[in-house]
Amino acid sequence: MSYVQRGRDYDRDTRYLTTRITADGRDGYPVEPGRYRLVVSRACPWASRAVVVRRLLGLEEALPMAVAGPVHDERSWTFDLDPGGRDPVLGIERLREAYLARDPAYDRGITVPAIVDVPTGKVVTNDFAQITLDLSLEWTAHHRPGAPDLYPVPLREEIDAVNDLVYRDVNNGVYRAGFAGSQEAYEAAYDRLFDRLDLLGERLTRSRYLVGGTVTEADVRLFTTLVRFDSVYHGHFKCNRHKLAELPVLWAYARDLFQTPGFGDTVDFDHIKRHYHLVHTDINPAGIVPAGPDLSAWLAPHGRAVLGGRPFGDGTPPGPVSPQEAVPEAHTPLGAARGATLR
């Protein structure tokens, strides 16, 4: 995540590395299983999109993943979760090293997700929106049997339209509110955010999923904001007209997705909370991480199946998470339900 303050308004730094990894290798980087490493943080909503899509499509072996720790400084994300504080494959302590390997004069955001070319140690791309689409469209030879079509041709125009609205007013809207430099800018972002959430709630009263009768890219993109809403955006970013848990339709929709294999089993609430409350020292100078909210309600029945639709269509759910990539139980609603604490 990277942002710049322009006057009183918040602007996201969108100067991404847009090189693509494609089946035909037209940008110089062909799809090759095991050649690349997807670097993420489970704290980051933009990176979490890639984590969800990778798991839904079954790309774990074809595209290995490195998980950075949830807290970073101005020098970038670190691999402090790994033994010795180095990624065991790339051999680096900070993601910044892979960006500088690509461009020694690199002066843009050191962001996740990033895909690194292992042989050269260089970042290929950090264009988070294109990364997930390319996982669906360019990595098809390595999808698992039964993988869902997250970007079906007949629905792409509608998916793109929904994604544009959700990105502007919800995904980025919470940041516009949280990092606003004036009361006026904050209230404008706040109003747009909740107006959009109200419209999405109305849409989802008629349909189990945002577009069509199965999970698509649109659901992935909305989910990663909704799952963080009550833990960080409601209080930390002052998006406090309502909690997600007070918006019945969106709350049931979010629980439905959370309980779908590939979504909730990728979420680490401890990393989410520690990142926002410890990194954003301008918002939370005391560095106090909230003890709540209670996570166990994420496991409550959602009742959305009555609307029809099947999450994977004619496909199948992904299998169990590998032990190497499993989120610690204490960082999950299951841990909360068993009395664990996120501290």
Tab-separated table of C-alpha atoms in Angstrom:
chain	number	residue	atom	x	y	z
A	1	MET	CA	0.000	0.000	0.000
A	2	SER	CA	1.310	3.404	-0.921
A	3	TYR	CA	-0.311	6.800	-0.827
A	4	VAL	CA	0.470	10.453	-1.301
A	5	GLN	CA	-1.242	13.464	0.206
A	6	ARG	CA	-2.237	16.119	-2.291
A	7	GLY	CA	-3.517	19.169	-0.474
A	8	ARG	CA	-6.370	18.012	1.711
A	9	ASP	CA	-7.329	14.959	-0.344
A	10	TYR	CA	-5.878	11.479	-0.418
A	11	ASP	CA	-4.496	10.061	-3.660
A	12	ARG	CA	-3.212	6.527	-4.109
A	13	ASP	CA	0.159	6.253	-5.825
A	14	THR	CA	-0.774	4.197	-8.895
A	15	ARG	CA	2.582	4.234	-10.695
A	16	TYR	CA	2.836	0.466	-10.838
A	17	LEU	CA	5.220	-1.836	-12.665
A	18	THR	CA	2.863	-3.026	-15.373
A	19	THR	CA	4.995	-5.754	-16.957
A	20	ARG	CA	2.813	-8.830	-17.376
A	21	ILE	CA	3.464	-12.552	-17.005
A	22	THR	CA	1.579	-14.141	-19.890
A	23	ALA	CA	1.159	-17.514	-21.530
A	24	ASP	CA	2.946	-16.274	-24.663
A	25	GLY	CA	5.620	-14.323	-22.763
A	26	ARG	CA	5.116	-11.208	-24.862
A	27	ASP	CA	6.585	-8.952	-22.153
A	28	GLY	CA	9.567	-11.228	-21.723
A	29	TYR	CA	8.100	-13.176	-18.812
A	30	PRO	CA	6.281	-16.362	-19.857
A	31	VAL	CA	4.153	-18.340	-17.440
A	32	GLU	CA	6.411	-21.039	-15.989
A	33	PRO	CA	5.500	-23.049	-12.900
A	34	GLY	CA	7.941	-22.453	-10.066
A	35	ARG	CA	9.801	-19.604	-11.767
A	36	TYR	CA	8.075	-16.766	-9.911
A	37	ARG	CA	7.316	-15.939	-6.297
A	38	LEU	CA	4.192	-14.089	-5.225
A	39	VAL	CA	5.082	-11.774	-2.344
A	40	VAL	CA	2.160	-10.753	-0.155
A	41	SER	CA	1.201	-9.559	3.271
A	42	ARG	CA	-1.961	-10.997	4.764
A	43	ALA	CA	-2.537	-7.559	6.272
A	44	CYS	CA	-2.963	-5.847	2.907
A	45	PRO	CA	-6.351	-5.966	1.125
A	46	TRP	CA	-4.779	-5.546	-2.313
A	47	ALA	CA	-2.413	-8.463	-1.698
A	48	SER	CA	-5.200	-10.530	-0.167
A	49	ARG	CA	-7.015	-10.472	-3.505
A	50	ALA	CA	-4.113	-12.354	-5.062
A	51	VAL	CA	-3.977	-14.799	-2.148
A	52	VAL	CA	-7.679	-15.638	-2.546
A	53	VAL	CA	-7.569	-15.962	-6.331
A	54	ARG	CA	-4.413	-18.089	-6.233
A	55	ARG	CA	-6.083	-20.486	-3.794
A	56	LEU	CA	-9.419	-20.616	-5.634
A	57	LEU	CA	-7.612	-21.489	-8.870
A	58	GLY	CA	-5.266	-23.991	-7.244
A	59	LEU	CA	-2.035	-22.244	-8.213
A	60	GLU	CA	-0.184	-22.905	-4.969
A	61	GLU	CA	2.440	-25.169	-6.527
A	62	ALA	CA	2.768	-23.281	-9.814
A	63	LEU	CA	3.170	-19.912	-8.079
A	64	PRO	CA	4.813	-20.271	-4.642
A	65	MET	CA	4.093	-17.539	-2.113
A	66	ALA	CA	6.188	-15.506	0.310
A	67	VAL	CA	4.407	-13.877	3.237
A	68	ALA	CA	5.897	-10.672	4.625
A	69	GLY	CA	5.271	-9.638	8.201
A	70	PRO	CA	2.393	-7.272	8.969
A	71	VAL	CA	4.481	-4.341	10.217
A	72	HIS	CA	6.911	-2.383	8.059
A	73	ASP	CA	8.751	0.917	8.114
A	74	GLU	CA	9.607	3.438	5.407
A	75	ARG	CA	12.130	0.950	3.969
A	76	SER	CA	9.395	-1.531	3.017
A	77	TRP	CA	7.941	-4.896	3.931
A	78	THR	CA	10.226	-7.355	5.719
A	79	PHE	CA	10.416	-11.144	5.866
A	80	ASP	CA	10.564	-11.227	9.644
A	81	LEU	CA	8.233	-14.255	9.783
A	82	ASP	CA	10.923	-16.414	8.182
A	83	PRO	CA	13.913	-17.949	10.020
A	84	GLY	CA	16.746	-15.455	10.124
A	85	GLY	CA	14.470	-12.714	8.797
A	86	ARG	CA	15.118	-13.660	5.161
A	87	ASP	CA	12.854	-15.117	2.535
A	88	PRO	CA	14.205	-18.663	2.103
A	89	VAL	CA	13.952	-18.585	-1.703
A	90	LEU	CA	14.833	-14.999	-2.604
A	91	GLY	CA	17.388	-14.656	0.179
A	92	ILE	CA	16.394	-11.070	0.932
A	93	GLU	CA	15.399	-9.320	4.152
A	94	ARG	CA	13.221	-6.616	2.590
A	95	LEU	CA	11.023	-6.544	-0.472
A	96	ARG	CA	12.744	-3.297	-1.395
A	97	GLU	CA	15.772	-5.308	-2.491
A	98	ALA	CA	13.776	-6.969	-5.281
A	99	TYR	CA	12.462	-3.604	-6.484
A	100	LEU	CA	15.975	-2.149	-6.597
A	101	ALA	CA	17.183	-5.228	-8.454
A	102	ARG	CA	14.653	-4.339	-11.141
A	103	ASP	CA	15.530	-0.629	-11.107
A	104	PRO	CA	18.334	0.773	-8.900
A	105	ALA	CA	16.708	4.208	-9.174
A	106	TYR	CA	13.218	2.956	-8.284
A	107	ASP	CA	11.371	5.751	-6.477
A	108	ARG	CA	7.803	4.504	-6.325
A	109	GLY	CA	5.838	2.552	-3.748
A	110	ILE	CA	7.292	-0.705	-2.433
A	111	THR	CA	3.948	-2.455	-2.520
A	112	VAL	CA	2.398	-5.890	-2.227
A	113	PRO	CA	1.336	-7.960	-4.010
A	114	ALA	CA	4.484	-8.214	-6.082
A	115	ILE	CA	5.578	-11.068	-8.301
A	116	VAL	CA	9.334	-11.631	-8.316
A	117	ASP	CA	11.309	-13.485	-10.987
A	118	VAL	CA	13.312	-15.916	-8.858
A	119	PRO	CA	16.289	-16.437	-11.230
A	120	THR	CA	17.029	-12.698	-11.391
A	121	GLY	CA	15.564	-11.596	-8.057
A	122	LYS	CA	13.734	-8.758	-9.838
A	123	VAL	CA	10.146	-7.653	-9.324
A	124	VAL	CA	8.199	-8.284	-12.516
A	125	THR	CA	4.953	-6.569	-11.545
A	126	ASN	CA	3.080	-5.019	-8.647
A	127	ASP	CA	0.002	-4.099	-10.709
A	128	PHE	CA	-2.458	-5.652	-8.257
A	129	ALA	CA	-5.575	-5.289	-10.412
A	130	GLN	CA	-3.973	-6.970	-13.424
A	131	ILE	CA	-2.260	-9.673	-11.369
A	132	THR	CA	-5.501	-11.380	-10.374
A	133	LEU	CA	-6.953	-11.143	-13.875
A	134	ASP	CA	-3.801	-12.687	-15.307
A	135	LEU	CA	-3.940	-15.513	-12.777
A	136	SER	CA	-7.366	-16.292	-14.214
A	137	LEU	CA	-6.584	-15.748	-17.897
A	138	GLU	CA	-2.884	-16.493	-18.433
A	139	TRP	CA	-2.213	-19.292	-15.942
A	140	THR	CA	-5.044	-21.562	-17.101
A	141	ALA	CA	-2.706	-24.445	-17.960
A	142	HIS	CA	-1.912	-24.735	-14.254
A	143	HIS	CA	-5.402	-24.278	-12.758
A	144	ARG	CA	-6.626	-27.139	-10.610
A	145	PRO	CA	-9.361	-29.432	-11.945
A	146	GLY	CA	-12.706	-27.876	-11.010
A	147	ALA	CA	-11.294	-24.344	-10.661
A	148	PRO	CA	-13.970	-21.645	-10.993
A	149	ASP	CA	-14.125	-19.181	-13.864
A	150	LEU	CA	-13.696	-15.937	-11.954
A	151	TYR	CA	-13.820	-13.736	-15.055
A	152	PRO	CA	-16.298	-15.375	-17.463
A	153	VAL	CA	-16.476	-13.832	-20.925
A	154	PRO	CA	-20.247	-13.135	-20.953
A	155	LEU	CA	-20.020	-11.233	-17.644
A	156	ARG	CA	-16.774	-9.311	-18.068
A	157	GLU	CA	-18.325	-5.988	-18.970
A	158	GLU	CA	-20.587	-6.105	-15.924
A	159	ILE	CA	-17.770	-7.319	-13.661
A	160	ASP	CA	-15.547	-4.471	-14.852
A	161	ALA	CA	-18.292	-1.917	-14.197
A	162	VAL	CA	-18.943	-3.234	-10.688
A	163	ASN	CA	-15.213	-3.398	-9.945
A	164	ASP	CA	-14.754	0.215	-11.007
A	165	LEU	CA	-17.464	1.441	-8.633
A	166	VAL	CA	-16.298	-0.744	-5.775
A	167	TYR	CA	-12.664	0.302	-6.202
A	168	ARG	CA	-13.402	4.020	-6.301
A	169	ASP	CA	-15.923	4.288	-3.493
A	170	VAL	CA	-15.289	1.257	-1.248
A	171	ASN	CA	-11.820	-0.308	-1.663
A	172	ASN	CA	-10.164	3.087	-1.998
A	173	GLY	CA	-13.004	4.947	-0.303
A	174	VAL	CA	-12.053	3.750	3.170
A	175	TYR	CA	-8.544	5.130	2.598
A	176	ARG	CA	-9.899	8.434	1.321
A	177	ALA	CA	-11.780	8.751	4.580
A	178	GLY	CA	-8.974	7.486	6.797
A	179	PHE	CA	-6.228	9.648	5.292
A	180	ALA	CA	-8.323	12.747	4.556
A	181	GLY	CA	-6.541	15.992	5.331
A	182	SER	CA	-9.657	18.055	6.035
A	183	GLN	CA	-13.132	17.645	7.479
A	184	GLU	CA	-14.620	18.370	4.062
A	185	ALA	CA	-12.543	15.704	2.299
A	186	TYR	CA	-13.320	13.173	5.021
A	187	GLU	CA	-17.074	13.750	4.909
A	188	ALA	CA	-17.145	13.539	1.111
A	189	ALA	CA	-15.347	10.175	1.191
A	190	TYR	CA	-17.505	8.968	4.099
A	191	ASP	CA	-20.725	9.834	2.273
A	192	ARG	CA	-19.602	8.165	-0.973
A	193	LEU	CA	-18.519	5.053	0.910
A	194	PHE	CA	-21.802	4.507	2.697
A	195	ASP	CA	-23.920	5.505	-0.300
A	196	ARG	CA	-22.102	2.805	-2.265
A	197	LEU	CA	-22.440	0.231	0.516
A	198	ASP	CA	-26.175	0.939	0.639
A	199	LEU	CA	-26.479	0.368	-3.119
A	200	LEU	CA	-24.446	-2.821	-2.930
A	201	GLY	CA	-26.662	-4.030	-0.116
A	202	GLU	CA	-29.735	-3.427	-2.266
A	203	ARG	CA	-28.137	-5.309	-5.166
A	204	LEU	CA	-27.299	-8.247	-2.924
A	205	THR	CA	-30.851	-8.608	-1.631
A	206	ARG	CA	-31.688	-10.079	-5.063
A	207	SER	CA	-28.552	-12.051	-5.812
A	208	ARG	CA	-26.245	-14.218	-3.748
A	209	TYR	CA	-23.191	-12.865	-5.599
A	210	LEU	CA	-22.399	-9.527	-7.190
A	211	VAL	CA	-22.455	-10.683	-10.820
A	212	GLY	CA	-24.116	-13.898	-11.935
A	213	GLY	CA	-24.764	-17.035	-9.932
A	214	THR	CA	-21.187	-17.905	-8.959
A	215	VAL	CA	-18.210	-16.287	-7.264
A	216	THR	CA	-16.345	-13.928	-9.593
A	217	GLU	CA	-13.480	-11.443	-9.468
A	218	ALA	CA	-16.017	-8.840	-8.294
A	219	ASP	CA	-16.767	-10.756	-5.095
A	220	VAL	CA	-13.070	-11.206	-4.345
A	221	ARG	CA	-12.450	-7.464	-4.640
A	222	LEU	CA	-15.320	-6.462	-2.370
A	223	PHE	CA	-14.632	-9.207	0.178
A	224	THR	CA	-11.133	-8.059	1.056
A	225	THR	CA	-12.472	-4.669	2.152
A	226	LEU	CA	-15.531	-6.017	3.965
A	227	VAL	CA	-13.511	-8.530	5.980
A	228	ARG	CA	-11.391	-5.663	7.371
A	229	PHE	CA	-14.261	-3.281	7.996
A	230	ASP	CA	-15.119	-3.802	11.645
A	231	SER	CA	-11.557	-4.650	12.719
A	232	VAL	CA	-9.922	-1.527	11.286
A	233	TYR	CA	-11.926	0.710	8.961
A	234	HIS	CA	-14.845	1.403	11.289
A	235	GLY	CA	-12.700	2.857	14.069
A	236	HIS	CA	-9.211	3.452	12.696
A	237	PHE	CA	-10.409	5.121	9.477
A	238	LYS	CA	-13.527	6.715	11.072
A	239	CYS	CA	-15.892	4.847	8.724
A	240	ASN	CA	-18.351	4.639	11.560
A	241	ARG	CA	-21.892	5.252	10.338
A	242	HIS	CA	-22.459	1.542	10.854
A	243	LYS	CA	-20.357	-1.521	11.485
A	244	LEU	CA	-20.516	-4.212	8.833
A	245	ALA	CA	-22.235	-6.375	11.460
A	246	GLU	CA	-25.032	-3.736	11.554
A	247	LEU	CA	-25.699	-3.962	7.799
A	248	PRO	CA	-27.710	-7.199	7.580
A	249	VAL	CA	-27.408	-7.964	3.868
A	250	LEU	CA	-23.724	-7.107	3.473
A	251	TRP	CA	-22.884	-8.853	6.737
A	252	ALA	CA	-24.613	-12.067	5.626
A	253	TYR	CA	-22.937	-11.803	2.194
A	254	ALA	CA	-19.512	-11.334	3.785
A	255	ARG	CA	-20.058	-14.334	6.089
A	256	ASP	CA	-21.180	-16.421	3.121
A	257	LEU	CA	-17.917	-15.665	1.305
A	258	PHE	CA	-15.835	-16.053	4.466
A	259	GLN	CA	-17.223	-19.552	4.963
A	260	THR	CA	-16.514	-20.468	1.326
A	261	PRO	CA	-13.204	-22.362	0.964
A	262	GLY	CA	-10.558	-20.046	-0.455
A	263	PHE	CA	-11.830	-16.884	1.239
A	264	GLY	CA	-11.895	-16.980	5.035
A	265	ASP	CA	-9.153	-19.564	5.288
A	266	THR	CA	-6.709	-16.977	3.896
A	267	VAL	CA	-7.571	-14.231	6.420
A	268	ASP	CA	-5.281	-13.393	9.331
A	269	PHE	CA	-7.052	-10.920	11.608
A	270	ASP	CA	-4.014	-10.510	13.842
A	271	HIS	CA	-1.887	-9.342	10.909
A	272	ILE	CA	-4.665	-7.026	9.738
A	273	LYS	CA	-5.050	-5.335	13.105
A	274	ARG	CA	-1.350	-5.015	13.836
A	275	HIS	CA	-0.564	-3.553	10.425
A	276	TYR	CA	-3.084	-0.730	10.459
A	277	HIS	CA	-2.720	0.219	14.100
A	278	LEU	CA	1.074	-0.011	14.303
A	279	VAL	CA	2.143	1.284	10.880
A	280	HIS	CA	-0.191	4.294	10.648
A	281	THR	CA	1.460	6.232	13.449
A	282	ASP	CA	-0.003	9.509	12.196
A	283	ILE	CA	-3.467	8.124	12.957
A	284	ASN	CA	-2.590	6.023	16.011
A	285	PRO	CA	0.573	7.529	17.561
A	286	ALA	CA	0.251	5.484	20.758
A	287	GLY	CA	0.442	2.229	18.789
A	288	ILE	CA	-2.397	0.638	20.741
A	289	VAL	CA	-3.910	-2.392	18.979
A	290	PRO	CA	-7.606	-2.897	19.838
A	291	ALA	CA	-8.510	-6.118	21.617
A	292	GLY	CA	-11.760	-6.552	19.660
A	293	PRO	CA	-13.960	-7.111	17.853
A	294	ASP	CA	-15.260	-10.574	18.663
A	295	LEU	CA	-14.536	-12.668	15.572
A	296	SER	CA	-16.652	-15.710	16.373
A	297	ALA	CA	-19.716	-14.261	14.602
A	298	TRP	CA	-17.976	-14.793	11.245
A	299	LEU	CA	-18.884	-18.465	11.675
A	300	ALA	CA	-22.604	-17.852	12.262
A	301	PRO	CA	-25.120	-19.135	9.664
A	302	HIS	CA	-25.645	-16.657	6.827
A	303	GLY	CA	-28.839	-17.915	5.165
A	304	ARG	CA	-27.742	-16.754	1.704
A	305	ALA	CA	-28.190	-20.119	-0.030
A	306	VAL	CA	-31.924	-19.419	-0.406
A	307	LEU	CA	-31.023	-16.882	-3.114
A	308	GLY	CA	-29.725	-19.693	-5.321
A	309	GLY	CA	-26.391	-19.808	-7.032
A	310	ARG	CA	-23.414	-22.023	-6.322
A	311	PRO	CA	-20.042	-20.564	-5.372
A	312	PHE	CA	-18.069	-22.697	-7.834
A	313	GLY	CA	-20.757	-23.328	-10.450
A	314	ASP	CA	-20.059	-26.715	-12.037
A	315	GLY	CA	-16.610	-26.749	-10.436
A	316	THR	CA	-15.451	-27.786	-7.002
A	317	PRO	CA	-14.055	-26.067	-3.909
A	318	PRO	CA	-10.300	-26.001	-3.332
A	319	GLY	CA	-8.875	-28.647	-1.041
A	320	PRO	CA	-7.530	-28.062	2.448
A	321	VAL	CA	-4.922	-25.373	3.000
A	322	SER	CA	-1.418	-26.797	3.174
A	323	PRO	CA	0.121	-26.714	6.666
A	324	GLN	CA	2.840	-24.376	5.371
A	325	GLU	CA	0.264	-21.748	4.367
A	326	ALA	CA	-2.319	-22.181	7.106
A	327	VAL	CA	-3.228	-19.098	9.143
A	328	PRO	CA	-2.570	-19.709	12.867
A	329	GLU	CA	-5.819	-20.738	14.504
A	330	ALA	CA	-5.446	-18.047	17.172
A	331	HIS	CA	-5.672	-15.414	14.398
A	332	THR	CA	-9.016	-16.730	13.136
A	333	PRO	CA	-12.681	-16.798	14.192
A	334	LEU	CA	-12.255	-20.454	15.127
A	335	GLY	CA	-9.586	-19.433	17.610
A	336	ALA	CA	-11.881	-16.716	18.957
A	337	ALA	CA	-14.711	-19.217	19.320
A	338	ARG	CA	-12.405	-21.443	21.359
A	339	GLY	CA	-11.396	-18.594	23.617
A	340	ALA	CA	-8.064	-17.642	22.056
A	341	THR	CA	-7.017	-14.009	21.979
A	342	LEU	CA	-5.319	-12.059	19.221
A	343	ARG	CA	-2.432	-10.875	21.385
